[in-house]
GROMACS .gro file of C-alpha atoms in nm:
model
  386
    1UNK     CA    1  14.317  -4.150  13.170
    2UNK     CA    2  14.229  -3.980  12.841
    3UNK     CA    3  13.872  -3.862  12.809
    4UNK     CA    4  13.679  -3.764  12.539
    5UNK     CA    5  13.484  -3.397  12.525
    6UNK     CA    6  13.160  -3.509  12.450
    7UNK     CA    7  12.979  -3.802  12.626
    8UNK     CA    8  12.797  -4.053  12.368
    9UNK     CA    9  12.502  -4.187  12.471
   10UNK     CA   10  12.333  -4.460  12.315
   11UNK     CA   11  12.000  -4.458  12.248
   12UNK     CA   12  11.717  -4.552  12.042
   13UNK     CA   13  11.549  -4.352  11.745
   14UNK     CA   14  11.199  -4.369  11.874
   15UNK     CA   15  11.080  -4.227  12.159
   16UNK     CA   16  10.826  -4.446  12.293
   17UNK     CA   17  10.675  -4.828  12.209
   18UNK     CA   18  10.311  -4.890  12.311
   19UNK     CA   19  10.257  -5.184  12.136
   20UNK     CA   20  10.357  -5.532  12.327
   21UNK     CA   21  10.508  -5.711  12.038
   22UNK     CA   22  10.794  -5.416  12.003
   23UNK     CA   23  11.081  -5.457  12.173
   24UNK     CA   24  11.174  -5.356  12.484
   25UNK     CA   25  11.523  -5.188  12.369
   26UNK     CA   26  11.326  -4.835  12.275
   27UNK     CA   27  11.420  -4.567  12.514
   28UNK     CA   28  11.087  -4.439  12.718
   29UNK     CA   29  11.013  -4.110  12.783
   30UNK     CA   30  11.101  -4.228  13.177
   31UNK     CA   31  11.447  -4.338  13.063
   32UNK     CA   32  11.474  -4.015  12.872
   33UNK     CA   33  11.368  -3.807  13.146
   34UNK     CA   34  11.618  -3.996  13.366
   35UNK     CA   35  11.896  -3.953  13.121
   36UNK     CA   36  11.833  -3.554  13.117
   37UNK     CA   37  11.842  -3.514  13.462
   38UNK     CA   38  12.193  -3.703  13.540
   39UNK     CA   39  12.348  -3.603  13.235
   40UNK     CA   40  12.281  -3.212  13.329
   41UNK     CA   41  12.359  -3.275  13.701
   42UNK     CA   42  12.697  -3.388  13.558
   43UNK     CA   43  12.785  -3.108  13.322
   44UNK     CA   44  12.940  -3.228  13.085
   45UNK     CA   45  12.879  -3.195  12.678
   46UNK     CA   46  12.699  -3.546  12.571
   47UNK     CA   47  12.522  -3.628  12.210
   48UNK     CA   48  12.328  -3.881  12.150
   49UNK     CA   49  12.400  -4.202  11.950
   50UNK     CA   50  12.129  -4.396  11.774
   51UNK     CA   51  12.097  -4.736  11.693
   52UNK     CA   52  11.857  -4.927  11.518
   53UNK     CA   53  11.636  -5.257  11.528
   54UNK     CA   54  11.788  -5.572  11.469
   55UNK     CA   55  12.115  -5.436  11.414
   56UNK     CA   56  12.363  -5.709  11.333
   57UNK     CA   57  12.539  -5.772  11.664
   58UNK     CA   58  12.877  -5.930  11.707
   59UNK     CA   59  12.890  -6.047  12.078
   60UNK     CA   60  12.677  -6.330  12.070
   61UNK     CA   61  12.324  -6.222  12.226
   62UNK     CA   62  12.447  -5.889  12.371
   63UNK     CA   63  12.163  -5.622  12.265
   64UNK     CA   64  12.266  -5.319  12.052
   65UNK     CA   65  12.353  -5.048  12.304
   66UNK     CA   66  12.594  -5.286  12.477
   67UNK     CA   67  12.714  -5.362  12.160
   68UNK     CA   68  12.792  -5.056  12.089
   69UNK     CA   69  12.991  -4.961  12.413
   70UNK     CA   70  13.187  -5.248  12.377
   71UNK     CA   71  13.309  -5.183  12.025
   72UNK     CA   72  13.348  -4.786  12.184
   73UNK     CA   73  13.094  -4.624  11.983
   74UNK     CA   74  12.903  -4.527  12.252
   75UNK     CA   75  13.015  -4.441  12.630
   76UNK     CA   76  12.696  -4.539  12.758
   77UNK     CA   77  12.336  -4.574  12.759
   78UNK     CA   78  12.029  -4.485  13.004
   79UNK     CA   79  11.845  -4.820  12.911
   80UNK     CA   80  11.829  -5.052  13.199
   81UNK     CA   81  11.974  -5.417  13.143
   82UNK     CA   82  11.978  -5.738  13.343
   83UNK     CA   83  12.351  -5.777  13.434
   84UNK     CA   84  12.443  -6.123  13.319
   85UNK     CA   85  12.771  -6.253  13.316
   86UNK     CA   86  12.830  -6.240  12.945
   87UNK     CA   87  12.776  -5.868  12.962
   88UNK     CA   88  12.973  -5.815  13.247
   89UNK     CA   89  13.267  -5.905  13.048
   90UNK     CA   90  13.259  -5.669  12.843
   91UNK     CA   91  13.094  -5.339  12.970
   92UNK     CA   92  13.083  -5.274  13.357
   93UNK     CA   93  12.717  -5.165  13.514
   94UNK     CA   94  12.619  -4.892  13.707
   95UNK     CA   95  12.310  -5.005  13.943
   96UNK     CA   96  11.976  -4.850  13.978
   97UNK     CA   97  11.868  -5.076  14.277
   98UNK     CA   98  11.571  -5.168  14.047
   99UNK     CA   99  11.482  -5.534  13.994
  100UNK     CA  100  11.317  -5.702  13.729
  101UNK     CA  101  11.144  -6.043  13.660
  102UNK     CA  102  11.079  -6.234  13.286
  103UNK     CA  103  10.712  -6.341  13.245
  104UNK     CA  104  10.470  -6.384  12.954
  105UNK     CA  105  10.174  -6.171  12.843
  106UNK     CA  106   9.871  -6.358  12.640
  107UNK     CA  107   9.556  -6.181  12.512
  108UNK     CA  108   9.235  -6.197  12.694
  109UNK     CA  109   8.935  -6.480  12.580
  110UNK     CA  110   8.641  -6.289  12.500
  111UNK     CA  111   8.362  -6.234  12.749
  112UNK     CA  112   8.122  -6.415  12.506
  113UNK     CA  113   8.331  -6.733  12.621
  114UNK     CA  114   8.313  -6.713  12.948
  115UNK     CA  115   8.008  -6.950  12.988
  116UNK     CA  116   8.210  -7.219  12.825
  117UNK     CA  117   8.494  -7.185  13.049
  118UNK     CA  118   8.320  -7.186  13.407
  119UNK     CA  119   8.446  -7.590  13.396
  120UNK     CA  120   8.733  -7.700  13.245
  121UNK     CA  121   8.815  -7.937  13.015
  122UNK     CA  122   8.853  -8.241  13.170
  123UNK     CA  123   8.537  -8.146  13.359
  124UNK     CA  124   8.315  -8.124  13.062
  125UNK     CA  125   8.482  -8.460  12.911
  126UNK     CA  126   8.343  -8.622  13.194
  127UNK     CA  127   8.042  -8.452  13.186
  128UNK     CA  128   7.991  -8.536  12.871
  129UNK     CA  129   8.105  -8.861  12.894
  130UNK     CA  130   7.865  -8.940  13.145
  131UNK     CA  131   7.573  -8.815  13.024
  132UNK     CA  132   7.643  -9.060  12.674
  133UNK     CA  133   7.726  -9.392  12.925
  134UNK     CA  134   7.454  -9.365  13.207
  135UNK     CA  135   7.122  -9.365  13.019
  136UNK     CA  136   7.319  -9.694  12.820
  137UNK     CA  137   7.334  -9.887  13.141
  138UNK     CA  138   7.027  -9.761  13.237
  139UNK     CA  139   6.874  -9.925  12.989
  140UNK     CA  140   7.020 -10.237  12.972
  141UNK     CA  141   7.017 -10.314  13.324
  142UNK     CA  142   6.624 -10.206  13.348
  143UNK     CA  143   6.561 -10.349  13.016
  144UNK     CA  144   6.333  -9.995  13.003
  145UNK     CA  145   6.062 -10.030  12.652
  146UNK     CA  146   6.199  -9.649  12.567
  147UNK     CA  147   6.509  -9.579  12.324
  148UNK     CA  148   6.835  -9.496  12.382
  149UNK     CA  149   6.778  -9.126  12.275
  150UNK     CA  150   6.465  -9.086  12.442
  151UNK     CA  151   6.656  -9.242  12.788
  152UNK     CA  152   6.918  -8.972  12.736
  153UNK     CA  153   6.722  -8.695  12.644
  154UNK     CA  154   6.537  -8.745  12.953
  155UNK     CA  155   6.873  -8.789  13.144
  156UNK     CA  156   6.947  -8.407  13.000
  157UNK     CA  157   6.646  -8.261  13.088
  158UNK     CA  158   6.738  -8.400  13.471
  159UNK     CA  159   7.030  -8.195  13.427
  160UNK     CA  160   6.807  -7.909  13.345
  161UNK     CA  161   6.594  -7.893  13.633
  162UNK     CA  162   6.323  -8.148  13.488
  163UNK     CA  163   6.199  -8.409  13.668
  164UNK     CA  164   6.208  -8.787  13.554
  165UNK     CA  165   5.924  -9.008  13.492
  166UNK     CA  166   5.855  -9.254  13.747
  167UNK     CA  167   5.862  -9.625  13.512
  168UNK     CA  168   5.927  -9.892  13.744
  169UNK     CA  169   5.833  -9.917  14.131
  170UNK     CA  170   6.148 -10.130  14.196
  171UNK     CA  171   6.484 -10.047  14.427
  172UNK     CA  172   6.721 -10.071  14.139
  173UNK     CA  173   6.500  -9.786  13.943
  174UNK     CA  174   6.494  -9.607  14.234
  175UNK     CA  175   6.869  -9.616  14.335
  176UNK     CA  176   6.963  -9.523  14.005
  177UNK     CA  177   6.703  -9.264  13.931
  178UNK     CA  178   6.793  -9.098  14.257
  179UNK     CA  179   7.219  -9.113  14.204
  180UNK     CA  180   7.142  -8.920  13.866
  181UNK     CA  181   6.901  -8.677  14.048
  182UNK     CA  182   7.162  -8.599  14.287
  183UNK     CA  183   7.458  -8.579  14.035
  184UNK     CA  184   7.252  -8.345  13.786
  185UNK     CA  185   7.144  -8.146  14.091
  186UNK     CA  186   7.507  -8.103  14.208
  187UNK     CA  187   7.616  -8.006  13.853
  188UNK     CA  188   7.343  -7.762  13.844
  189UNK     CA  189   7.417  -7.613  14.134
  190UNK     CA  190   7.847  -7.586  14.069
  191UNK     CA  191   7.764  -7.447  13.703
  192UNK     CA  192   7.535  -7.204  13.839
  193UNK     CA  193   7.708  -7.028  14.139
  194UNK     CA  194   8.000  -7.028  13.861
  195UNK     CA  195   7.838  -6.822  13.672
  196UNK     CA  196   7.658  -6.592  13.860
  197UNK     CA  197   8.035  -6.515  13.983
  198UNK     CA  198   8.165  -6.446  13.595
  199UNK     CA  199   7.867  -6.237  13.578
  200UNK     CA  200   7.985  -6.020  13.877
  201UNK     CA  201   8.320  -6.024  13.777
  202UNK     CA  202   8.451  -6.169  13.454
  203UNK     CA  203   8.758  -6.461  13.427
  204UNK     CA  204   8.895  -6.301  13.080
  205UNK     CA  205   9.166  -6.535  13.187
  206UNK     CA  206   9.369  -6.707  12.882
  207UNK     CA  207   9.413  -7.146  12.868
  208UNK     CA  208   9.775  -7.096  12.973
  209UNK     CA  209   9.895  -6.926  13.336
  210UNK     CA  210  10.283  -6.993  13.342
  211UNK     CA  211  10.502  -7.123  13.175
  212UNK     CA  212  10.466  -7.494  13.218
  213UNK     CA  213  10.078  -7.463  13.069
  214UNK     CA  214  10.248  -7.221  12.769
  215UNK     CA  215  10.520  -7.532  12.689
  216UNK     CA  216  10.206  -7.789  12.693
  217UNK     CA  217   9.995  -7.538  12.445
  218UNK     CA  218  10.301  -7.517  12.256
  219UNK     CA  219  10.329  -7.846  12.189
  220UNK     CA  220  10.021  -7.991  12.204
  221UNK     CA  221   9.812  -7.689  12.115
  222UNK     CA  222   9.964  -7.527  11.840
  223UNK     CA  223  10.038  -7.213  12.034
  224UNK     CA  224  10.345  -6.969  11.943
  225UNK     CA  225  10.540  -6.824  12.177
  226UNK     CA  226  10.726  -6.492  12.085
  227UNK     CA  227  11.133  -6.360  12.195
  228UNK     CA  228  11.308  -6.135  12.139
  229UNK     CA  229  11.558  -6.184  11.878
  230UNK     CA  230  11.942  -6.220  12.019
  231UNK     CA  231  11.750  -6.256  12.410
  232UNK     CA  232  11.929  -6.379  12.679
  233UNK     CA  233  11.585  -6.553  12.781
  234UNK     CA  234  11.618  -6.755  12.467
  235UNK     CA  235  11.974  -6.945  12.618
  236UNK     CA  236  11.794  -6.965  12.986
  237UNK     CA  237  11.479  -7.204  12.839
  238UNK     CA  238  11.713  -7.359  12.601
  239UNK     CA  239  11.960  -7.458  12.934
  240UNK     CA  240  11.681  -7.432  13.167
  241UNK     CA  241  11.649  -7.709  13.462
  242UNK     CA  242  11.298  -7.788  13.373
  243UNK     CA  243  11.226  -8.034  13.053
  244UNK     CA  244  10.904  -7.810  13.014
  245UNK     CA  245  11.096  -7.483  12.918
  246UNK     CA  246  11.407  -7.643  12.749
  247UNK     CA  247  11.145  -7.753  12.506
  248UNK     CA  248  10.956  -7.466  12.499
  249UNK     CA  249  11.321  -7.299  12.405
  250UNK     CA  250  11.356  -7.500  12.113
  251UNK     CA  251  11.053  -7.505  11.971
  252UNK     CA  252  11.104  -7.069  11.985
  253UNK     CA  253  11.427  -7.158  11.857
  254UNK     CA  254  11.334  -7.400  11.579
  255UNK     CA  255  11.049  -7.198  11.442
  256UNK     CA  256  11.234  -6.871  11.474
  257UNK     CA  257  10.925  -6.678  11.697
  258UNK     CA  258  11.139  -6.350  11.732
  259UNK     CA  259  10.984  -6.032  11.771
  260UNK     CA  260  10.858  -5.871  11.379
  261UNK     CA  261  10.593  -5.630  11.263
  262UNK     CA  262  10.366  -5.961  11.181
  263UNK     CA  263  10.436  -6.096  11.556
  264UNK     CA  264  10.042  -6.101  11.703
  265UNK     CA  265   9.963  -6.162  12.055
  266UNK     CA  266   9.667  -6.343  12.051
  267UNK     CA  267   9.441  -6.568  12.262
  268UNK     CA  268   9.688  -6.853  12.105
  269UNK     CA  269  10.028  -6.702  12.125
  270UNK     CA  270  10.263  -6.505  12.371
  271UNK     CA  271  10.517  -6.305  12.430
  272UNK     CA  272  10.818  -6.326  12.647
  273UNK     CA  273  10.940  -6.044  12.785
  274UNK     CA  274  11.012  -5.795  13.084
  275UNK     CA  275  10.771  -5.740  13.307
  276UNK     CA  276  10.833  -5.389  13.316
  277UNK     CA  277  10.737  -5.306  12.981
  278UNK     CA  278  10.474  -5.610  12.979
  279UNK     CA  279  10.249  -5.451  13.246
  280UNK     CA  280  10.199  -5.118  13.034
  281UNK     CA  281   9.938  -5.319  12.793
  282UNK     CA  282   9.853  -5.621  13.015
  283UNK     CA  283   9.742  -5.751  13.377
  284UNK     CA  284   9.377  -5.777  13.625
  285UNK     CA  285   9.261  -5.424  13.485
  286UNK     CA  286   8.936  -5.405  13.274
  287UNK     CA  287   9.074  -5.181  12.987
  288UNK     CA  288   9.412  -5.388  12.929
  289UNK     CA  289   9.340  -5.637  12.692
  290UNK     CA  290   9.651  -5.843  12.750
  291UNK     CA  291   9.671  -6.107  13.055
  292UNK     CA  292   9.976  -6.105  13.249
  293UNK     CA  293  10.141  -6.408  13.425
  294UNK     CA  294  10.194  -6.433  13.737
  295UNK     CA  295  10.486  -6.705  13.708
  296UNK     CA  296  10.836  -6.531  13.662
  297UNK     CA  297  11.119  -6.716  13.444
  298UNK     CA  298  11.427  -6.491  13.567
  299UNK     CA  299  11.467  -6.265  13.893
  300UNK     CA  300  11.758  -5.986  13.816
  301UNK     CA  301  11.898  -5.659  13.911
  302UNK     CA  302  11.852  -5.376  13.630
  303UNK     CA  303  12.175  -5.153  13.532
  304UNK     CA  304  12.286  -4.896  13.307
  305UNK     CA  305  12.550  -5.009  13.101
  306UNK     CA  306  12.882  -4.813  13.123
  307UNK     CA  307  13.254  -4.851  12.871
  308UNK     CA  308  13.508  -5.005  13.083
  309UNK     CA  309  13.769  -4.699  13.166
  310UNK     CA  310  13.539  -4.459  13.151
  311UNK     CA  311  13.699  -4.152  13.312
  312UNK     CA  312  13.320  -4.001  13.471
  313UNK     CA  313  13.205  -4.359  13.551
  314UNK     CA  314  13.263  -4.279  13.961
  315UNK     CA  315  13.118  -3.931  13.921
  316UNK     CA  316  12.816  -4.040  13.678
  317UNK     CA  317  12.731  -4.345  13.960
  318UNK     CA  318  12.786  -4.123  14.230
  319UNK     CA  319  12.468  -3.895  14.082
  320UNK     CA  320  12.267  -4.205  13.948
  321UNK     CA  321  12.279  -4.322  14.343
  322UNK     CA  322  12.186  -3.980  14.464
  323UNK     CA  323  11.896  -3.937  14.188
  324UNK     CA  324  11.741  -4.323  14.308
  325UNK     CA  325  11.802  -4.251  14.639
  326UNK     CA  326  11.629  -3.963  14.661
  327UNK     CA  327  11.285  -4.081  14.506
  328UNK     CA  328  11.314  -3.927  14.235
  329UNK     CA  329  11.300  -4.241  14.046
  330UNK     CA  330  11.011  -4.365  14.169
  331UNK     CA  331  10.824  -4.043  14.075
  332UNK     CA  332  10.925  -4.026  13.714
  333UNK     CA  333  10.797  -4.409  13.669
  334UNK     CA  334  10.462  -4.324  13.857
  335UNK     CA  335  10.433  -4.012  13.647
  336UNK     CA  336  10.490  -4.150  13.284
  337UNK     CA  337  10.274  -4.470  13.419
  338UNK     CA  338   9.973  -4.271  13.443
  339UNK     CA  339  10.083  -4.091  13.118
  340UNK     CA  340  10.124  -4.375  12.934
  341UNK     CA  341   9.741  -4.519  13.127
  342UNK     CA  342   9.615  -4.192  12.975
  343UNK     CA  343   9.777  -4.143  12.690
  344UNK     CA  344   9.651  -4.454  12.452
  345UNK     CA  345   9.275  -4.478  12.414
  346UNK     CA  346   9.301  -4.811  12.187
  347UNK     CA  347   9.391  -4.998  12.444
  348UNK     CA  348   9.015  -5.033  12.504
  349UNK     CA  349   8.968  -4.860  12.819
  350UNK     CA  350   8.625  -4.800  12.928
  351UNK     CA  351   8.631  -4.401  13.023
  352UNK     CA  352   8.255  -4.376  13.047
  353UNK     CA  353   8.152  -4.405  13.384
  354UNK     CA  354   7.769  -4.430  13.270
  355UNK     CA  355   7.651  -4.808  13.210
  356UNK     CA  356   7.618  -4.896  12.872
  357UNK     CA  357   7.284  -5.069  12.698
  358UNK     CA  358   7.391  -5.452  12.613
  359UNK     CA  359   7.492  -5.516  12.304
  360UNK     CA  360   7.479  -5.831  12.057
  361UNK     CA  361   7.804  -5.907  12.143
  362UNK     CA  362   7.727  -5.917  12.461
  363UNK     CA  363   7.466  -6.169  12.428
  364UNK     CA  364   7.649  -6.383  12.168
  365UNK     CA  365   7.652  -6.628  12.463
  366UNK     CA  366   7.279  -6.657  12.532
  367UNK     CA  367   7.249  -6.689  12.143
  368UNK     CA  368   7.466  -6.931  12.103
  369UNK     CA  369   7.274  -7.146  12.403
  370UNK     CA  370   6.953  -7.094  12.272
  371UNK     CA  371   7.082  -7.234  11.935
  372UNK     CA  372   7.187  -7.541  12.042
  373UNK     CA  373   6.905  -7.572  12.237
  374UNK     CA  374   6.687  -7.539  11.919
  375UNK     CA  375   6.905  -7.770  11.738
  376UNK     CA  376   6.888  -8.064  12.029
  377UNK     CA  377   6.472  -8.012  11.957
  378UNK     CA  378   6.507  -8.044  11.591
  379UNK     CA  379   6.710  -8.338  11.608
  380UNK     CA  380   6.422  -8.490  11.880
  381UNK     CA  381   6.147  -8.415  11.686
  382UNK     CA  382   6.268  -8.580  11.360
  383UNK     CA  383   6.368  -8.879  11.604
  384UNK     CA  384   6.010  -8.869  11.658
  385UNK     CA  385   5.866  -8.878  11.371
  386UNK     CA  386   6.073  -9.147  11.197
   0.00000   0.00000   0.00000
């Protein structure tokens, strides 16, 4: 079998990516590393091949180094892919025994929220809902001399801890006097032990949790949902089993949500991606500003995509085997993982030890409480007066 002299290795033209919108095809300094250390175990002359973003690709939605080794521009490449059976037909794979898993990534709500969230939606509906019907039949079925307002003012302040005037000295006053005590009470006492926990330790947890939740925002919501241009993931929720990520597929499909420079994870759109590169920026820790899902969309084995007939491929697997074997692996991703934790300070972390005054922002909350507060005793007031 004719070889060449030099080994061509395809790679990217950056370095590194740290923000979660870029894609996943860069070459880390971990892939780098890794590439070093084979290539110089193996001893052979290599150079290095770039290629660059969003380069037109001609085998359907294989990525641009696999592109490239099929059309025999480049002999291989260090950056790990999912093996799927598209690609397999046209490069062979040399495995790392490393697995991977496709999930989302969604930013944070702020902490100034949090008091909103402590019930959800459908709880406050009814909530709400109840507090607007009650005092009504109240009313009418006590026939009560006081307002409708003034019934459900006082039916608030129940809610609040205050106490309800005593009217009538009849059973049906009493019944229903006592079933609101005991539901305000109860309400009280859920909202508060909520919130005494979000003090402790804050939620910071986005609307949407997996995938099904992300199709419903989609759709109902107004969310976006961001891929990867020329993704395999984008033919898996197309094809998908599930009617909640088929349509989740087209809608990314329809509006075009691929990866760009003006892509923005926010608290009301996400990005699909691997989980490997996802965690970096997002997940339970107080200084990543990015939530990470726990629900995975794809389970597969990462590889290192190699030209079919190439003449080192049994040598070059023999040392990637002896190199992941041998833990050596596992201590270059630990190592650039607490590089890369160290590394970026805007991802927010909080490297002060010392606790911090609070802050407006922090109190935005309270303020906000206090002002509708004020506004409910405007609006009673000039109820009073007319």
């Amino acid at each position: 079998m004719e070889c060449s002299r030099t080994i061509r290795v395809a790679t990217a033209l950056t370095t590194q990516a740290s923000n979660i919108g870029e894609s996943s095809r860069y070459l880390s300094m971990l892939e780098e590393k890794f590439s070093v250390l084979v290539l110089e175990a193996l001893k052979k002359p290599y150079e290095w091949i770039p290629f660059k973003e969003h380069r037109p690709s001609s085998g359907g939605n294989w990525t641009d180094p696999v592109d490239m080794i099929h059309k025999g521009e480049a002999d291989l490449s260090f950056n790990l892919f999912s093996m799927t059976e598209s690609r397999n037909n046209v490069v062979d794979f040399i495995p790392v025994y490393m697995t991977d898993d496709q999930t989302f990534a969604i930013k944070k709500v702020p902490l100034s929220l949090d008091f909103v969230q402590l019930f959800d939606f459908p709880t406050w509906i009814l909530t709400l809902s109840a507090l607007l019907v009650v005092p009504f039949i109240f009313r009418v079925l006590l026939n009560t001399k006081y307002s409708y307002l003034h019934t459900m003012i006082e039916f608030l302040g129940c809610v609040l801890g205050q106490s309800m005037r005593a009217e009538k000295n009849s059973f049906k006053y009493t019944v229903m006097v006592s079933s609101w005590s005991c539901f305000a009470k109860l309400l009280a006492i859920c909202y508060s032990a909520a919130l005494f926990s979000v003090l402790a330790v804050p939620l910071q947890n986005p609307n949407v949790r997996n995938f099904e939740e992300l199709s419903d925002a989609v759709t109902k919501e107004n969310y976006k949902c961001f891929i990867q241009d020329k993704s395999v993931l984008l033919d898996l929720l197309i094809h998908h089993e599930k009617e909640e990520l088929r349509h989740l597929g087209e809608k990314v499909a329809g509006h075009r949500w691929f990866f760009s420079e003006s892509a923005q994870v926010d608290t009301d759109s996400a990005v699909v991606s691997s989980r490997r590169v996802l965690q970096r920026v997002a997940g339970g820790k107080h200084w990543k500003k990015y939530f990470l899902s726990g629900d995975i969309l794809q389970l597969s084995n990462l590889a290192m995509p190699v030209r079919k007939g190439f003449c080192h491929q049994h040598r070059l697997q023999t040392l990637v085997s002896r190199v992941d074997n041998g833990g050596l692996l596992a201590k270059l991703m630990r190592e650039e993982g607490f590089k890369f934790w160290a590394r970026f300070s805007e991802l927010e972390r909080d490297e002060n030890p010392e606790q911090k005054p609070l802050s407006c922002y922090d109190l935005i909350g309270v303020f906000i409480t206090y002002l509708l507060g004020i506004s409910l005793s405007l609006i009673v007031f000039a109820y009073e007066l007319c």
